[in-house]
Amino acid sequence: MYQYHKDRPTPHLLHDIVKGNMWDTRPLNIFGFNRTIGTSFETIWDDGGNYAYPSSAVQMDATSSSSSDTMDVKISGLDTNYVEISETVTLTGTGTVTTTASFLRINSAVILAGSNVGNITISNGGTTYAYIGATLGTTQSSVYTVPAEHSLYLFRIDVCSGTNNGQKYLTFRNVAKTHTGRILRVAEATFSTSQVSFDRQVPFKIGEKTDFHFEAKSSASENEVSIFIEAILVKDD
């Protein structure tokens, strides 16, 4: 993880990672947003509610709520063996286009041209696994699954809410589920300010084939909650 590129080193480790100078290491910037966090825990992701992972690898259906959306969308995720895959599909407006590949997990989706007029949904059997809000162009989801033979290291987490105050607080936590079924709900924290930041001096490691996401709840009413995650994905020896 700490090996500089022999020809193009810089004095800054994280800068080298972003530039691609580090062997088998790349940065991850994960953004999540939920406009309607209520008084029960739910996932910080753009479609709201509790995220459900596929039980097996399945083909995905992509569609938009607007007939104007005919751009390419790149879907990135994992296959049945937790190996990274991606596929680009061309939207047909409100029609449905189905992927050739089967996805066990979706880690992100992004449009490759223009600006999406409508909401883009990527789903199977009526369950949404990725969602791109109108005009946003990309998913905003704290949901991620670590590929096989990789480890993820969390460096920084920022959680924000403009509806928080001294009389109303928010609680959030990290949910990690291994491929063997063990579930850990860790790093639970409560805050009543508009922003809380965790800069880890020692990164938090999440192992291969582990699903993780962040969830939050409020002490009262509904709240908009966003999360910003900085991490590094490292290929294991």
C-alpha positions as MATLAB code, in Angstrom:
seq = 'MYQYHKDRPTPHLLHDIVKGNMWDTRPLNIFGFNRTIGTSFETIWDDGGNYAYPSSAVQMDATSSSSSDTMDVKISGLDTNYVEISETVTLTGTGTVTTTASFLRINSAVILAGSNVGNITISNGGTTYAYIGATLGTTQSSVYTVPAEHSLYLFRIDVCSGTNNGQKYLTFRNVAKTHTGRILRVAEATFSTSQVSFDRQVPFKIGEKTDFHFEAKSSASENEVSIFIEAILVKDD';
ca = [
       0.000    0.000    0.000;
       2.908    2.399    0.648;
       5.077    1.675   -2.415;
       5.716    4.778   -4.542;
       5.862    4.538   -8.298;
       9.565    4.343   -9.133;
       9.353    6.946  -11.907;
       6.753    9.410  -10.640;
       6.828    9.694   -6.850;
       5.497   12.675   -4.909;
       5.968   13.554   -1.222;
       2.278   12.818   -0.518;
       0.944    9.257   -0.198;
      -2.733   10.027   -0.897;
      -1.793   12.224   -3.854;
       0.166    9.303   -5.299;
      -2.844    7.026   -4.887;
      -5.139    9.443   -6.727;
      -2.564    9.843   -9.526;
      -2.378    6.088   -9.953;
       1.224    5.855   -8.800;
       0.520    3.204   -6.166;
       0.524   -0.478   -6.962;
      -2.908   -2.179   -6.825;
      -4.393    0.746   -4.884;
      -7.077    3.249   -5.842;
      -9.170    5.923   -4.116;
     -12.884    5.656   -3.390;
     -15.076    8.693   -2.815;
     -18.544    7.574   -1.785;
     -21.444   10.007   -1.399;
     -24.806    9.208    0.162;
     -27.963   11.282    0.562;
     -31.415   10.623    1.983;
     -34.045   13.381    2.067;
     -36.447   11.639    4.443;
     -34.579   10.081    7.374;
     -37.226    9.400   10.033;
     -37.214    8.064   13.596;
     -36.182    4.517   12.593;
     -32.845    3.538   11.102;
     -32.722    3.613    7.302;
     -29.957    3.582    4.706;
     -28.310    6.822    3.645;
     -28.987    6.473   -0.069;
     -30.864    8.462   -2.674;
     -33.916    6.216   -3.090;
     -34.721    6.262    0.634;
     -35.755    3.472    2.972;
     -33.712    0.374    3.793;
     -31.449   -0.887    1.029;
     -31.884   -4.556    0.094;
     -29.007   -6.511   -1.480;
     -29.712   -9.068   -4.216;
     -29.798  -12.656   -2.943;
     -28.107  -13.871   -6.141;
     -26.580  -12.426   -9.295;
     -29.320  -11.088  -11.579;
     -29.673   -9.081  -14.769;
     -30.694   -5.485  -14.161;
     -33.400   -3.376  -15.831;
     -32.610    0.301  -16.432;
     -35.269    2.903  -17.169;
     -35.935    6.616  -16.775;
     -39.024    8.548  -15.753;
     -38.417   10.864  -18.750;
     -38.633   10.034  -22.441;
     -35.803   12.538  -23.009;
     -33.190   10.288  -21.411;
     -31.438    8.287  -24.137;
     -27.846    8.508  -22.900;
     -25.444    5.731  -21.950;
     -25.311    4.645  -18.309;
     -22.346    2.753  -16.873;
     -23.276    0.267  -14.149;
     -20.410   -0.945  -11.952;
     -20.599   -3.775   -9.452;
     -19.676   -7.383   -8.726;
     -20.499  -10.736  -10.281;
     -21.520  -13.902   -8.455;
     -17.903  -14.450   -7.348;
     -17.558  -10.880   -6.044;
     -15.288  -10.013   -8.989;
     -15.598   -6.477  -10.353;
     -17.672   -6.071  -13.518;
     -19.255   -3.170  -15.367;
     -21.632   -2.757  -18.271;
     -22.793    0.243  -20.271;
     -26.416    0.324  -21.400;
     -28.198    2.882  -23.576;
     -31.419    4.200  -22.105;
     -34.565    4.309  -24.235;
     -36.412    6.932  -22.223;
     -39.245    5.373  -20.253;
     -38.631    2.021  -21.926;
     -36.666   -0.736  -20.205;
     -33.230   -1.958  -21.228;
     -31.807   -5.096  -19.586;
     -28.140   -5.774  -18.888;
     -26.388   -8.728  -20.460;
     -24.318   -9.281  -17.317;
     -25.735  -10.539  -14.037;
     -24.891   -8.423  -11.006;
     -24.633   -9.753   -7.469;
     -23.967   -6.205   -6.276;
     -24.117   -2.700   -7.745;
     -21.608   -0.234   -6.322;
     -22.337    2.726   -8.584;
     -23.996    3.959  -11.749;
     -23.235    7.086  -13.766;
     -24.462    8.641  -17.008;
     -21.818    9.085  -19.703;
     -23.272   12.078  -21.563;
     -25.559   15.047  -21.124;
     -27.809   15.533  -18.102;
     -30.595   13.180  -17.109;
     -34.002   14.851  -17.154;
     -35.770   12.096  -15.257;
     -35.071    9.730  -12.386;
     -33.123    6.684  -13.544;
     -33.899    3.397  -11.818;
     -31.809    0.222  -12.045;
     -33.762   -2.708  -10.651;
     -34.748   -6.350  -10.833;
     -38.152   -7.802  -10.032;
     -39.444   -4.496   -8.690;
     -36.567   -3.962   -6.233;
     -34.331   -0.955   -6.879;
     -30.581   -1.543   -6.525;
     -29.325    1.775   -7.928;
     -30.999    5.139   -8.409;
     -29.905    8.323  -10.157;
     -32.001   11.355   -9.283;
     -33.084   13.779  -12.022;
     -30.238   16.091  -13.182;
     -27.712   14.468  -10.786;
     -26.018   12.117  -13.241;
     -24.761    9.606  -10.691;
     -25.857    7.538   -7.727;
     -25.658    9.052   -4.237;
     -25.470    5.985   -2.038;
     -23.380    4.966    0.963;
     -23.838    1.320   -0.110;
     -20.675   -0.514   -1.209;
     -19.439   -4.111   -1.376;
     -15.710   -4.870   -1.231;
     -14.548   -6.982   -4.211;
     -12.933  -10.372   -3.775;
      -9.203  -10.290   -2.974;
      -9.407   -6.652   -1.904;
      -9.591   -4.722    1.355;
     -11.115   -1.299    1.880;
      -9.651    1.250    4.300;
     -11.904    4.051    5.577;
     -10.027    7.308    6.143;
     -12.662    9.992    6.645;
     -16.399   10.230    7.212;
     -18.456   13.450    7.188;
     -22.164   13.419    8.038;
     -24.259   16.541    7.471;
     -27.835   17.630    8.116;
     -29.283   21.111    7.720;
     -32.343   20.138    9.791;
     -30.431   19.192   12.953;
     -30.477   21.418   16.045;
     -29.989   21.399   19.814;
     -33.465   19.963   20.427;
     -33.272   17.315   17.723;
     -30.384   14.895   17.229;
     -29.346   12.326   14.660;
     -27.809    8.903   15.187;
     -25.837    7.100   12.499;
     -23.823    3.889   12.276;
     -21.979    1.597    9.895;
     -23.576   -1.741    8.993;
     -21.181   -4.422    7.715;
     -22.250   -7.895    6.581;
     -19.722  -10.533    5.539;
     -20.441  -13.048    2.774;
     -20.790  -15.695    5.498;
     -23.726  -13.784    7.009;
     -22.176  -12.132   10.075;
     -23.626   -8.632   10.647;
     -21.879   -5.903   12.642;
     -23.436   -2.541   13.451;
     -20.477   -0.435   14.520;
     -19.247    3.134   15.031;
     -22.630    4.365   16.255;
     -22.608    8.074   17.043;
     -25.142   10.762   17.898;
     -24.829   14.446   17.000;
     -26.966   17.601   17.139;
     -24.877   19.912   14.961;
     -25.122   20.474   11.220;
     -21.939   18.499   10.537;
     -19.769   15.895   12.232;
     -16.423   14.746   10.860;
     -14.320   11.692   11.668;
     -10.724   11.811   10.408;
      -9.215    8.478   11.287;
      -5.526    8.446   12.157;
      -5.574    4.666   11.734;
      -7.866    3.647    8.842;
     -10.741    1.261    9.534;
     -10.337   -1.935    7.492;
     -13.245   -3.721    5.797;
     -12.405   -7.113    4.307;
     -13.230   -8.734    1.001;
     -16.798   -9.709    0.040;
     -18.233   -7.510    2.793;
     -21.338   -5.405    2.215;
     -21.383   -2.135    4.086;
     -23.548    0.929    4.248;
     -24.349    3.710    6.666;
     -27.752    4.226    8.185;
     -29.265    6.980   10.295;
     -32.300    7.896   12.341;
     -33.635   11.067   13.933;
     -35.004   11.768   17.391;
     -37.955   13.557   15.766;
     -39.623   14.239   12.385;
     -37.934   13.787    9.000;
     -34.490   15.053    8.074;
     -32.192   15.409    5.100;
     -28.932   13.581    5.778;
     -25.815   13.384    3.617;
     -22.589   11.452    4.073;
     -19.160   11.790    2.469;
     -16.746    8.853    2.687;
     -13.080    8.833    1.716;
     -11.518    5.395    1.416;
      -8.819    3.434   -0.353;
      -9.316    0.080   -2.058;
      -6.258   -2.172   -1.966;
      -5.702   -5.451   -3.809;
      -4.561   -8.059   -1.303;
      -1.431  -10.145   -1.836;
];
